Coordinates of C-alpha atoms and ligand atoms in Angstrom, one line a residue:
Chain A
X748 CA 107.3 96.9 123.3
X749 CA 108.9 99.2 120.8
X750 CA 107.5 102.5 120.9
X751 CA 108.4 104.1 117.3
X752 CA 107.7 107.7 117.5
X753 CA 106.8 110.0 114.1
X754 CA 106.8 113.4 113.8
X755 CA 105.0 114.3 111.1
X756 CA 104.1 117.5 108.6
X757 CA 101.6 118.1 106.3
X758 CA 102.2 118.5 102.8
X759 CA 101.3 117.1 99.5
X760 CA 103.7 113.5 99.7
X761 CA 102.6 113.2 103.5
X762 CA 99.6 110.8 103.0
X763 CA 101.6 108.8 100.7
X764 CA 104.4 108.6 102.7
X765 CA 102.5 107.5 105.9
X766 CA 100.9 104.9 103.6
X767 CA 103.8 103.3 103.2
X768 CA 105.1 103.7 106.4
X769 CA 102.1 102.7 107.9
X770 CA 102.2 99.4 105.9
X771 CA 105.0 98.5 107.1
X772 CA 104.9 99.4 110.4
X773 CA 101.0 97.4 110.7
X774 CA 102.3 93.3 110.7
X775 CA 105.2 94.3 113.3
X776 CA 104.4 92.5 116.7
X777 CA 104.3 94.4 119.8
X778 CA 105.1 97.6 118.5
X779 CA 102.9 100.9 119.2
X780 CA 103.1 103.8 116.8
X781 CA 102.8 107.5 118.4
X782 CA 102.2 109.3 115.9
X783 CA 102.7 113.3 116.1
X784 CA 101.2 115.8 114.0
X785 CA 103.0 119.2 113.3
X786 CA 99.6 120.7 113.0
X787 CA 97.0 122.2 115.2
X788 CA 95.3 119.0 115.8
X789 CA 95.0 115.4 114.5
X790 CA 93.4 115.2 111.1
X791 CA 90.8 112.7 109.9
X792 CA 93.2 111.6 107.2
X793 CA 95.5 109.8 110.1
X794 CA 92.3 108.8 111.7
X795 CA 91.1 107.1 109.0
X796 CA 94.8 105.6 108.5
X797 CA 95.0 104.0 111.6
X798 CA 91.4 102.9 111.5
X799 CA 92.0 101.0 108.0
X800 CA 95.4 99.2 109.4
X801 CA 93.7 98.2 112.5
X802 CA 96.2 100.3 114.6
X803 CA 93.8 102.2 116.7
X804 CA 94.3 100.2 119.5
X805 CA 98.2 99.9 119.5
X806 CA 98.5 104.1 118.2
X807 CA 98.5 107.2 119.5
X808 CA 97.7 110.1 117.4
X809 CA 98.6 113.4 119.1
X810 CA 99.1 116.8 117.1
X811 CA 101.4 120.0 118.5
X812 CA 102.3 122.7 116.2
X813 CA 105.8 124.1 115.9
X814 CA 105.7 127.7 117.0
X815 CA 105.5 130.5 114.6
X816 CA 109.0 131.2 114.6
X817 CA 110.4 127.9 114.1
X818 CA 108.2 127.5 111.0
X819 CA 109.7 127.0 107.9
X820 CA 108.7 128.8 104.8
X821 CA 108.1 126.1 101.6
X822 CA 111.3 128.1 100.2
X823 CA 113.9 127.3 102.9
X824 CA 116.3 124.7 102.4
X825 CA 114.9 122.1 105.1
X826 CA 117.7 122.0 107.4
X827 CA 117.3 125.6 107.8
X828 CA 115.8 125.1 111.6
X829 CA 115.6 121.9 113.4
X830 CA 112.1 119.6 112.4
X831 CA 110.2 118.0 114.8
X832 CA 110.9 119.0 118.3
X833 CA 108.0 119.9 119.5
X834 CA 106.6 116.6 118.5
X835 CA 109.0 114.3 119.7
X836 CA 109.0 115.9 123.2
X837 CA 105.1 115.8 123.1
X838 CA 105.8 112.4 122.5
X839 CA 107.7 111.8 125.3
X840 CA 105.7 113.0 127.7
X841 CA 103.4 111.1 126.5
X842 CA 105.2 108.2 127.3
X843 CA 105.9 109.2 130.8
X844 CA 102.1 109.8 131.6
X845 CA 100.9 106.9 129.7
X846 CA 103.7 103.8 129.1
X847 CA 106.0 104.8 131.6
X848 CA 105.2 101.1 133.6
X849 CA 106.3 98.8 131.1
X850 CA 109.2 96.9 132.0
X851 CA 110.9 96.1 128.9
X852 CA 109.9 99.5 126.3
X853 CA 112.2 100.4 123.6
X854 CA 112.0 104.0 121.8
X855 CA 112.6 105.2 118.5
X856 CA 112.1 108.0 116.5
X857 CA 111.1 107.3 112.9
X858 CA 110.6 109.9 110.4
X859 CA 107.8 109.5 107.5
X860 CA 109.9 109.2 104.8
X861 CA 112.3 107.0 105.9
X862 CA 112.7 102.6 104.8
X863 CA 112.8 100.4 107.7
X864 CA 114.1 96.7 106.5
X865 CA 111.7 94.5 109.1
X866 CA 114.4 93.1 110.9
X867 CA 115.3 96.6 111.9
X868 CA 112.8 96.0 114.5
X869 CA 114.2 92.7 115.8
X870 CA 117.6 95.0 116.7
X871 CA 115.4 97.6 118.5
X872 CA 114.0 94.9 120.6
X873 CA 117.4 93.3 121.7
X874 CA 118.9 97.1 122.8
X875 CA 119.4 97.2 127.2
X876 CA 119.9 101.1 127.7
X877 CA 120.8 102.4 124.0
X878 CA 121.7 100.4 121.0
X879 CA 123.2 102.2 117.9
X880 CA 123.4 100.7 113.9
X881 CA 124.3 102.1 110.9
X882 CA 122.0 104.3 108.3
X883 CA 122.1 104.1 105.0
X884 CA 122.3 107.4 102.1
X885 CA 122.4 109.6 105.0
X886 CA 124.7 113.3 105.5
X887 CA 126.4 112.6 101.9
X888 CA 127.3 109.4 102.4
X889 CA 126.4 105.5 101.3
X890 CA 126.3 104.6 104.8
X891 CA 126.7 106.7 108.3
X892 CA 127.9 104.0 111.0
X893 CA 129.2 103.7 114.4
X894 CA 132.6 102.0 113.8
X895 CA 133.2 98.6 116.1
X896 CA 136.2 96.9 117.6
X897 CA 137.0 93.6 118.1
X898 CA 136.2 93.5 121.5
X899 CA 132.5 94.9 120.4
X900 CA 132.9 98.7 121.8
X901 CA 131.8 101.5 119.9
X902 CA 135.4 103.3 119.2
X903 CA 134.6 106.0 116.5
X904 CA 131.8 106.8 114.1
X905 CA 132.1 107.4 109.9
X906 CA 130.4 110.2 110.3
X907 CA 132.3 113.2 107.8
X908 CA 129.7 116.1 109.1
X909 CA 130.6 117.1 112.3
X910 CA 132.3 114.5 113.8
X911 CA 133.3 116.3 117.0
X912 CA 129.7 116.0 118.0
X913 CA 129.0 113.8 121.1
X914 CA 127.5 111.8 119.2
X915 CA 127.4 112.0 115.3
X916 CA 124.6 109.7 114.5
X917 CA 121.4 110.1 113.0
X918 CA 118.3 110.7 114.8
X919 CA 117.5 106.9 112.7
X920 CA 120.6 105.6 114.0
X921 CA 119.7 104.6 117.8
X922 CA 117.0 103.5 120.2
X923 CA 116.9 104.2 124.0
X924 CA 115.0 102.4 127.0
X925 CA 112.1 103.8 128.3
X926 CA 113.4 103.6 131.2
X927 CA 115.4 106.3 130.7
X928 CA 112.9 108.8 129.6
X929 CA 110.6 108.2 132.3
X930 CA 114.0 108.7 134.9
X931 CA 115.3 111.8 133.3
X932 CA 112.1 113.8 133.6
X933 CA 113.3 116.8 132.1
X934 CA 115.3 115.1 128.7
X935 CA 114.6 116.1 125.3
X936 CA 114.7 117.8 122.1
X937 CA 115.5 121.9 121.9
X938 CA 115.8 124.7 119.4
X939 CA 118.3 125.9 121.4
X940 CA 121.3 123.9 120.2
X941 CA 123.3 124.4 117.2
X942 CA 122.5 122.7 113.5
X943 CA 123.1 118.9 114.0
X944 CA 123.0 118.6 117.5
X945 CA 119.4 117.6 118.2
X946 CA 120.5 113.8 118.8
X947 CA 123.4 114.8 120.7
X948 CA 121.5 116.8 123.0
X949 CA 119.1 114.3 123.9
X950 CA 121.2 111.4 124.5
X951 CA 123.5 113.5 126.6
X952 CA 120.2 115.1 128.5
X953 CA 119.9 110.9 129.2
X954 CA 122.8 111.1 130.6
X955 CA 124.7 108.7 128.1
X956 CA 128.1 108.3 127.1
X957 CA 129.7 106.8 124.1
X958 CA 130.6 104.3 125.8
X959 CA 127.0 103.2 126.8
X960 CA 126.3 102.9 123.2
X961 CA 125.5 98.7 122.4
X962 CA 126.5 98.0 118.6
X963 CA 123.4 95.9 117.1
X964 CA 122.7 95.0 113.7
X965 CA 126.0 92.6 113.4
X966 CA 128.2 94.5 114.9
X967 CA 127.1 97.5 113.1
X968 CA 127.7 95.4 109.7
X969 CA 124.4 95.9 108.3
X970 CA 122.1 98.0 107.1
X971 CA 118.1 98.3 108.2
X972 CA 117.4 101.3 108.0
X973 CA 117.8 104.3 105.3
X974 CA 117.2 107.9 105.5
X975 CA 115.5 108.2 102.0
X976 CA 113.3 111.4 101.6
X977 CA 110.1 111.9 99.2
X978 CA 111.1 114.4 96.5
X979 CA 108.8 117.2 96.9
X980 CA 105.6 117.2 94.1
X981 CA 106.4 119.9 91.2
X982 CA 103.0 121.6 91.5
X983 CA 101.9 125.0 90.9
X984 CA 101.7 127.6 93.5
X985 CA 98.4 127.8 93.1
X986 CA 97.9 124.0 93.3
X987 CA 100.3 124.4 96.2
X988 CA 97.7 126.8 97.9
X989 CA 94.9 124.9 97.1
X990 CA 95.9 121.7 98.6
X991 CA 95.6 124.1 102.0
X992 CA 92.0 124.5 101.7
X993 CA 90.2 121.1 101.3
X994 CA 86.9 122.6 99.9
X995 CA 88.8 124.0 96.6
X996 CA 89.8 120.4 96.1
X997 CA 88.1 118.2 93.4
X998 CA 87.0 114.6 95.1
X999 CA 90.2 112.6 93.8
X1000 CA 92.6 115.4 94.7
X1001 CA 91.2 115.3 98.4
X1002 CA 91.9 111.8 98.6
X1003 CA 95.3 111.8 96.9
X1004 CA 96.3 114.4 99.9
X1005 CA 93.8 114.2 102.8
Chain B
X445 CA 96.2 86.2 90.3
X446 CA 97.8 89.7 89.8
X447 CA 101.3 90.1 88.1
X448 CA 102.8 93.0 89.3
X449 CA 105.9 94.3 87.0
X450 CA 108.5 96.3 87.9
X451 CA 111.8 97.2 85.9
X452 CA 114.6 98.3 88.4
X453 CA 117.4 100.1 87.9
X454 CA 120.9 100.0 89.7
X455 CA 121.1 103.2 92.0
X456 CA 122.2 104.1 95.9
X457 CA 118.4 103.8 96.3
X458 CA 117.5 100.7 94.5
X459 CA 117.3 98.2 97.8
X460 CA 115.9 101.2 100.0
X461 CA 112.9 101.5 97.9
X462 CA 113.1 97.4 96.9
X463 CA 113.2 96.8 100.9
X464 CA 110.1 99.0 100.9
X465 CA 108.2 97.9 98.1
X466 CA 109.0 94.0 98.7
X467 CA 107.2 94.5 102.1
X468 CA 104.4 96.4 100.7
X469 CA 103.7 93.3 98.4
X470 CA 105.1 90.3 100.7
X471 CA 102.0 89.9 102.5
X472 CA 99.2 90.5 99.7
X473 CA 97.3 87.3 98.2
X474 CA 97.4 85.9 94.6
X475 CA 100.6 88.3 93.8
X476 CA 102.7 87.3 92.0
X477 CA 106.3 89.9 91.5
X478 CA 107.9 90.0 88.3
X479 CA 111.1 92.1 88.6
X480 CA 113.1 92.4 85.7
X481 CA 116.8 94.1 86.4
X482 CA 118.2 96.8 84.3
X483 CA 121.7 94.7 84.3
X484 CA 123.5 92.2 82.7
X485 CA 122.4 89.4 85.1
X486 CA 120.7 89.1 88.2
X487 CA 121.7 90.4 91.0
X488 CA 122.1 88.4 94.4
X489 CA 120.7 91.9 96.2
X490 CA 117.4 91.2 95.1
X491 CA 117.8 87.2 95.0
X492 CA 118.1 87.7 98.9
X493 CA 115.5 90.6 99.0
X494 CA 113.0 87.6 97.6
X495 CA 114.1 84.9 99.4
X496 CA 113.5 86.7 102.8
X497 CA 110.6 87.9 102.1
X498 CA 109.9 84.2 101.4
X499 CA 108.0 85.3 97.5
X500 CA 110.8 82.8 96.1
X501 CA 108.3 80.9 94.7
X502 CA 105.9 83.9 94.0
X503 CA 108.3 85.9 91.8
X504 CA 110.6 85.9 89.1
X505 CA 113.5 87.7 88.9
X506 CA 115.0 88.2 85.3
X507 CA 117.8 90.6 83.7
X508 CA 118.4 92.7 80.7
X509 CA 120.2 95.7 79.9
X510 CA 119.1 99.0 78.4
X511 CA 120.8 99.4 74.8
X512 CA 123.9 101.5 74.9
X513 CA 122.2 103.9 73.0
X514 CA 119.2 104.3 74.8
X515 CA 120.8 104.5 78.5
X516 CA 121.0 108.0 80.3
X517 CA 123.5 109.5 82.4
X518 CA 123.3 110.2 85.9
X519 CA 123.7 113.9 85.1
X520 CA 120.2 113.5 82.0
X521 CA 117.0 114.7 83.0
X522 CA 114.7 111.3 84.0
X523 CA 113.1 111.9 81.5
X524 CA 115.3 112.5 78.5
X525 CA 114.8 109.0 77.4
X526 CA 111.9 106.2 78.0
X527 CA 112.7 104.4 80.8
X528 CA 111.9 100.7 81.5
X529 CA 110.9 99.5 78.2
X530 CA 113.3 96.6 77.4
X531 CA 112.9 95.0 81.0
X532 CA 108.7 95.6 80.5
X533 CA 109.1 94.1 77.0
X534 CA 110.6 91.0 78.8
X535 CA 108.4 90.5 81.5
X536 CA 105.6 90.5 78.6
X537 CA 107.7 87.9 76.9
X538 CA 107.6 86.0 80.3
X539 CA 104.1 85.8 81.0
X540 CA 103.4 84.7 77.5
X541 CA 106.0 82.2 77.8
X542 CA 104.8 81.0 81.5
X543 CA 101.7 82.0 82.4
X544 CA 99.4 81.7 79.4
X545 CA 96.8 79.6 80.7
X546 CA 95.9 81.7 83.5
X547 CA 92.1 82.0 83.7
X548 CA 91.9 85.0 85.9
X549 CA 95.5 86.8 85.5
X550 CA 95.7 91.2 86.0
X551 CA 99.0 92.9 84.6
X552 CA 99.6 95.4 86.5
X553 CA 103.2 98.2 85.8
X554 CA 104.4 99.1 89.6
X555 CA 107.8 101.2 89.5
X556 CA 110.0 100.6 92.4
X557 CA 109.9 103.6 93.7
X558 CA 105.8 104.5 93.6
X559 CA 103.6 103.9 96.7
X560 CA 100.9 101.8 96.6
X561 CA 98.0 101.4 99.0
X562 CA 97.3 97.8 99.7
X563 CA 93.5 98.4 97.9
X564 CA 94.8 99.0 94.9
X565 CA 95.3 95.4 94.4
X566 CA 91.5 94.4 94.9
X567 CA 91.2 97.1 92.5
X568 CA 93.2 95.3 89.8
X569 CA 91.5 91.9 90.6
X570 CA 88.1 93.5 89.7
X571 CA 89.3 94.0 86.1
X572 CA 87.7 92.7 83.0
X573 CA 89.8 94.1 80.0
X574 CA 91.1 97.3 81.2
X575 CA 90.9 99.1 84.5
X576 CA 92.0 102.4 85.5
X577 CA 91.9 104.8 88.1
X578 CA 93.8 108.2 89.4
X579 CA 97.6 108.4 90.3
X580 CA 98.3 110.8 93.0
X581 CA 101.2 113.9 92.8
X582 CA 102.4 112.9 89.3
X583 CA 102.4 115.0 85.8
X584 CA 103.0 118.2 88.2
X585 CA 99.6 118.2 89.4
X586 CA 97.9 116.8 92.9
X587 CA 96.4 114.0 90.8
X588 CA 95.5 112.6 87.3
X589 CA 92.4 111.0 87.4
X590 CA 89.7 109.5 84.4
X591 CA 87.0 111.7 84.7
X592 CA 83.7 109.1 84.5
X593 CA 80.4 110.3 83.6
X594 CA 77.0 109.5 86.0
X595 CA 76.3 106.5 83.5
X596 CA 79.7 105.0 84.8
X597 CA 82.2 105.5 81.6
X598 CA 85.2 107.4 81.4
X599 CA 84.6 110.8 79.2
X600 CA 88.0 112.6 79.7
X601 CA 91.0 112.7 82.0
X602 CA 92.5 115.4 83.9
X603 CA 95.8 115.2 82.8
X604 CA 97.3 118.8 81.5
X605 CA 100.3 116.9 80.2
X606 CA 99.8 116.3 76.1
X607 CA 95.9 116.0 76.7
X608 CA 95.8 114.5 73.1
X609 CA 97.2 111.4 73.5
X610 CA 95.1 108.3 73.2
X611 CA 95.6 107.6 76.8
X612 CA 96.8 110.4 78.6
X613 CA 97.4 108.3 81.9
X614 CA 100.7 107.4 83.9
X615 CA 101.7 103.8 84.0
X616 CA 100.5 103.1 87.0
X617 CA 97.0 104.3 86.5
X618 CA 95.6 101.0 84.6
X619 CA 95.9 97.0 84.3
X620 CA 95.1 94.9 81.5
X621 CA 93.9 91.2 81.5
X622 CA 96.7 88.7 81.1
X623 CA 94.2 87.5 78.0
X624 CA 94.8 90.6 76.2
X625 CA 98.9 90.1 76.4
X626 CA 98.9 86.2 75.7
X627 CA 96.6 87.2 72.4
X628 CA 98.2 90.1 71.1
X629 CA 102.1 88.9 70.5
X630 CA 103.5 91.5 69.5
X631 CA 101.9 94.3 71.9
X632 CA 104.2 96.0 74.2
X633 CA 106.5 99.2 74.8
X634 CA 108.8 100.7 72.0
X635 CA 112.0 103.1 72.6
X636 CA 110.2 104.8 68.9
X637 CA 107.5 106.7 70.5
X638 CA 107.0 110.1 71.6
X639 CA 107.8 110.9 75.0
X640 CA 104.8 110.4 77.0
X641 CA 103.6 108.2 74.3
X642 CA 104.4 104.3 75.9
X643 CA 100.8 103.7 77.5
X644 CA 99.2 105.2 75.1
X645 CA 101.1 103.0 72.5
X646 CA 100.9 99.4 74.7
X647 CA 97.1 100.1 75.1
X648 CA 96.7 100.9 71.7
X649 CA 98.9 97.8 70.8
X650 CA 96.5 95.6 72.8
X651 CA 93.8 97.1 70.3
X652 CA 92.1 99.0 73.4
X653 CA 90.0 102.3 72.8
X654 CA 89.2 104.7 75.6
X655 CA 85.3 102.9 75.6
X656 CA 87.4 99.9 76.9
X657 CA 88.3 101.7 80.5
X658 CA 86.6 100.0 83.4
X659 CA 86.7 102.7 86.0
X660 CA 87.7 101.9 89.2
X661 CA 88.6 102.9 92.7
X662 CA 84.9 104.0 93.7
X663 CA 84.6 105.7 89.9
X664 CA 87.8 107.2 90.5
X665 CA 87.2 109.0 93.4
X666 CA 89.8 107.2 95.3
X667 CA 93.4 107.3 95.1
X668 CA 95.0 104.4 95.8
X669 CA 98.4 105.2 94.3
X670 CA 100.9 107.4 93.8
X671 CA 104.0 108.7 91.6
X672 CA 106.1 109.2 94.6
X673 CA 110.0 109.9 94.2
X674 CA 112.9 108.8 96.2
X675 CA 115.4 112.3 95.8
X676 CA 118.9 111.0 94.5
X677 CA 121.1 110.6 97.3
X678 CA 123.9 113.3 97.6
X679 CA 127.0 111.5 97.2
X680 CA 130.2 112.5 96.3
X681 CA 131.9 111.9 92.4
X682 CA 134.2 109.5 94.1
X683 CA 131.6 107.4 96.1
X684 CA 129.0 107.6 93.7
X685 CA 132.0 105.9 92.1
X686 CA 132.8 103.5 94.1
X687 CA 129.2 102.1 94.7
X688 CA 130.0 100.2 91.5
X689 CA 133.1 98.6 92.6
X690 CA 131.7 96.2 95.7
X691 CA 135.2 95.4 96.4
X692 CA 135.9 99.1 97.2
X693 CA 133.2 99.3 99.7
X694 CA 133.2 98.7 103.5
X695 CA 130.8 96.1 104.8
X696 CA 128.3 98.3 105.8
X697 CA 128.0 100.5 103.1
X698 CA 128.1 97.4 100.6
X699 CA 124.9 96.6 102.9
X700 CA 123.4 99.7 102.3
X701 CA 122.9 99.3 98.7
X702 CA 123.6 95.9 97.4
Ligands
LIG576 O1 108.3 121.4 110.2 C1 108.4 120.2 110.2 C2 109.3 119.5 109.4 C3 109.4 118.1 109.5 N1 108.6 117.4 110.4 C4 108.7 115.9 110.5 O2 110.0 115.6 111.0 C5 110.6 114.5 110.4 C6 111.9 114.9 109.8 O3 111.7 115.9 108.8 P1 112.2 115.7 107.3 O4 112.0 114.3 106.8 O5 111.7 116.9 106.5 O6 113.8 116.0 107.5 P2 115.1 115.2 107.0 O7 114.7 113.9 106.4 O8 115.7 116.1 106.0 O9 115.9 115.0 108.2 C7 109.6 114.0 109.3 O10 108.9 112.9 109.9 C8 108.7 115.2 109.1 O11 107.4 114.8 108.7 C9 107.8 118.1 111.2 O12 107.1 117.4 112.1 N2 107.7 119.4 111.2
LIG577 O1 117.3 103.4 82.9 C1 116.3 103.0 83.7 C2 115.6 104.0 84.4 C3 114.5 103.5 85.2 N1 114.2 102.2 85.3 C4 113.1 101.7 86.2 O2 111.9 102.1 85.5 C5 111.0 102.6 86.5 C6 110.6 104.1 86.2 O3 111.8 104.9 86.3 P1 111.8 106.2 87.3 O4 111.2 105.9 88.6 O5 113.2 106.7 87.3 O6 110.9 107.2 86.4 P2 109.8 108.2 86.8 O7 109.3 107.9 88.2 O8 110.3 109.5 86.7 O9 108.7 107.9 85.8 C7 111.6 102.4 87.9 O10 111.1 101.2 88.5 C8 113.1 102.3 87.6 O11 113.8 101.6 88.5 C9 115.0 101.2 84.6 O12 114.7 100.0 84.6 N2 116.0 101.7 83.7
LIG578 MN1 113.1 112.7 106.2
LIG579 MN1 109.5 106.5 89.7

């Protein structure tokens, strides 16, 4: 089972984007979607989503809003504070409570605004304790990968940002057995560690090393995955404020948003 | 059948939002994908994109540049010049060539980068002449949407954007019988219109008035589209570069875009 977890925010692109996402996501075999709203709880819109791809039974839909202080204003550049923590470790324990039997899980955090090439799911599947590929357009770059020797070890990453992290990969960029979420009890994701650092942090709070790290999608060759992002819609603040209040909305506007 | 058109340009983007757009349409009945390059030739990118997906025989894939004159630079404003015209202009030329005798055939204009809920399409089906229906985030507002009357007929449109064109809708907010394109020869998009102008002047060229427009999408209530944008990946001057020299590339980051 691949468990592909999505934080996700609510804003004027966010039904589109889970659309699409969802579409994609709604043919793959054996593959449950937890979904994670930043919000105080789940809204009819991803309901209604899941309900129309026939997901409701292989879903979760669970809603935890970021605390006041790690909210962002619609001003701030976005990787001003760290996005979707609360929700992926509301995720995980989810999965320890819930999944944590399944022999053979995979997990993987998918954001809503990022493409997943099919066979990306294929890789996820074939991963024994973490498995790591490359990601395209991501941190300035065409591609960010783990670089592979001959022998098939993980020996350096392309990374250009940071590159003394433990681990300078994407959040996009791995996928770890359940196994070891439901054994390391207390792993996760923090606001407590510097910009960059969220995917370090948790592998390392798995108790992983680089040299755990299993290069899949040939050899780290290819490219399934790409960190696009949904350019924000140009509308007016006042728009912008009335997409916050569904009952100032005209009929098609609350179905182009909600 | 519905023929679903989309121009494409070259970009770091281009097979992130192909990827995702070829899966939104692999799986839908009666499709047929014309994709028409902004290049020289044909690219083996999207040969392979089509052959995965297995709509080999459910597509064509053609090729043609925009004029020297009319192209833009990465640094213009998107929408400095018209964009799309020659390679729409061909795929018109291809379904009169090809696909004439179609009893039933809907022309639909799908950019690569839009997002499209899988409805939409048994909205185009139900077409007689002309259908159209609202476009989510585009034109700077939540939605443009026909505004239809209680007897069923469109009476205005929401659009802010040059309200006085003939059809003040996006591209993606109508389809036209195949019929109407076989008949009228010479009907199609023109780099010597206003900007803003190229529906209104292909619907017009089709000899279509605004009592033509077959509402659809639950009288346009329902959004089943949207003008969704993939932001320009942040590369570098030298790698944007070198994204159009393959041979300078690594393996993966050739996979990442072509
Ligand atoms: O305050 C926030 C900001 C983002 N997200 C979600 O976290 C993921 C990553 O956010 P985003 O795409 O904005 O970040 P980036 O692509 O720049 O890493 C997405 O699925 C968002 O919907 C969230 O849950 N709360
Ligand atoms: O020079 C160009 C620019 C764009 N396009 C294609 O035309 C469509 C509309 O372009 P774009 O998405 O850039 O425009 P917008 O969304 O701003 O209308 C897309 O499918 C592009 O790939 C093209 O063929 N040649
Ligand atoms: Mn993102
Ligand atoms: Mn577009």
């Amino acid at each position: 089972m691949v468990f592909f977890v999505t934080p996700t925010k609510r804003r004027p692109e966010q039904k589109a984007d889970l659309t699409r996402l969802g579409q994609t996501l709604a043919h793959i075999p054996n593959l449950f979607w937890i979904l994670v709203e930043d919000a105080e709880g789940p809204s009819d819109m991803i309901r209604d989503l899941l309900d129309r791809l026939k997901m409701t039974q292989t879903s979760a839909h669970l809603a935890v809003s970021t605390p006041e202080k790690m909210r962002m204003n619609a001003s701030d550049p976005n990787w001003k504070l760290p996005r979707g923590v609360e929700q992926r470790n509301a995720a995980l324990e989810y999965l320890r409570t819930n999944h944590a039997s399944w022999h053979r899980g995979a997990v993987y955090f998918g954001d809503d605004d990022n493409t997943y090439d099919w066979r990306l799911f294929d890789e996820i599947r074939k991963i024994n304790r973490v498995g790591v590929w490359p990601v395209g357009i991501v941190g300035g770059l065409i591609v960010e990968a783990p670089i592979v020797a001959s022998n098939g070890t993980v020996t350096g990453f392309t990374a250009k940002w940071k590159p003394e992290r433990p681990f300078p990969i994407d959040m996009a960029a791995f996928a770890v057995n359940l196994s070891l979420i439901v054994e390391n009890r207390d792993a996760g994701f923090s606001f407590d560690v510097p910009r960059g650092y969220q995917e370090s942090h948790f592998l390392t709070s798995l108790k992983l090393s680089r040299n755990d790290l299993e290069p899949r999608a040939d050899f780290c060759s290819k490219v399934y995955v790409w960190h696009t992002r949904t350019e924000k819609a140009q509308l007016s603040k006042k728009d912008l404020q009335r997409t916050l209040d569904p009952a100032q909305l005209s009929e098609p506007e609350r179905n182009a948003i909600a």
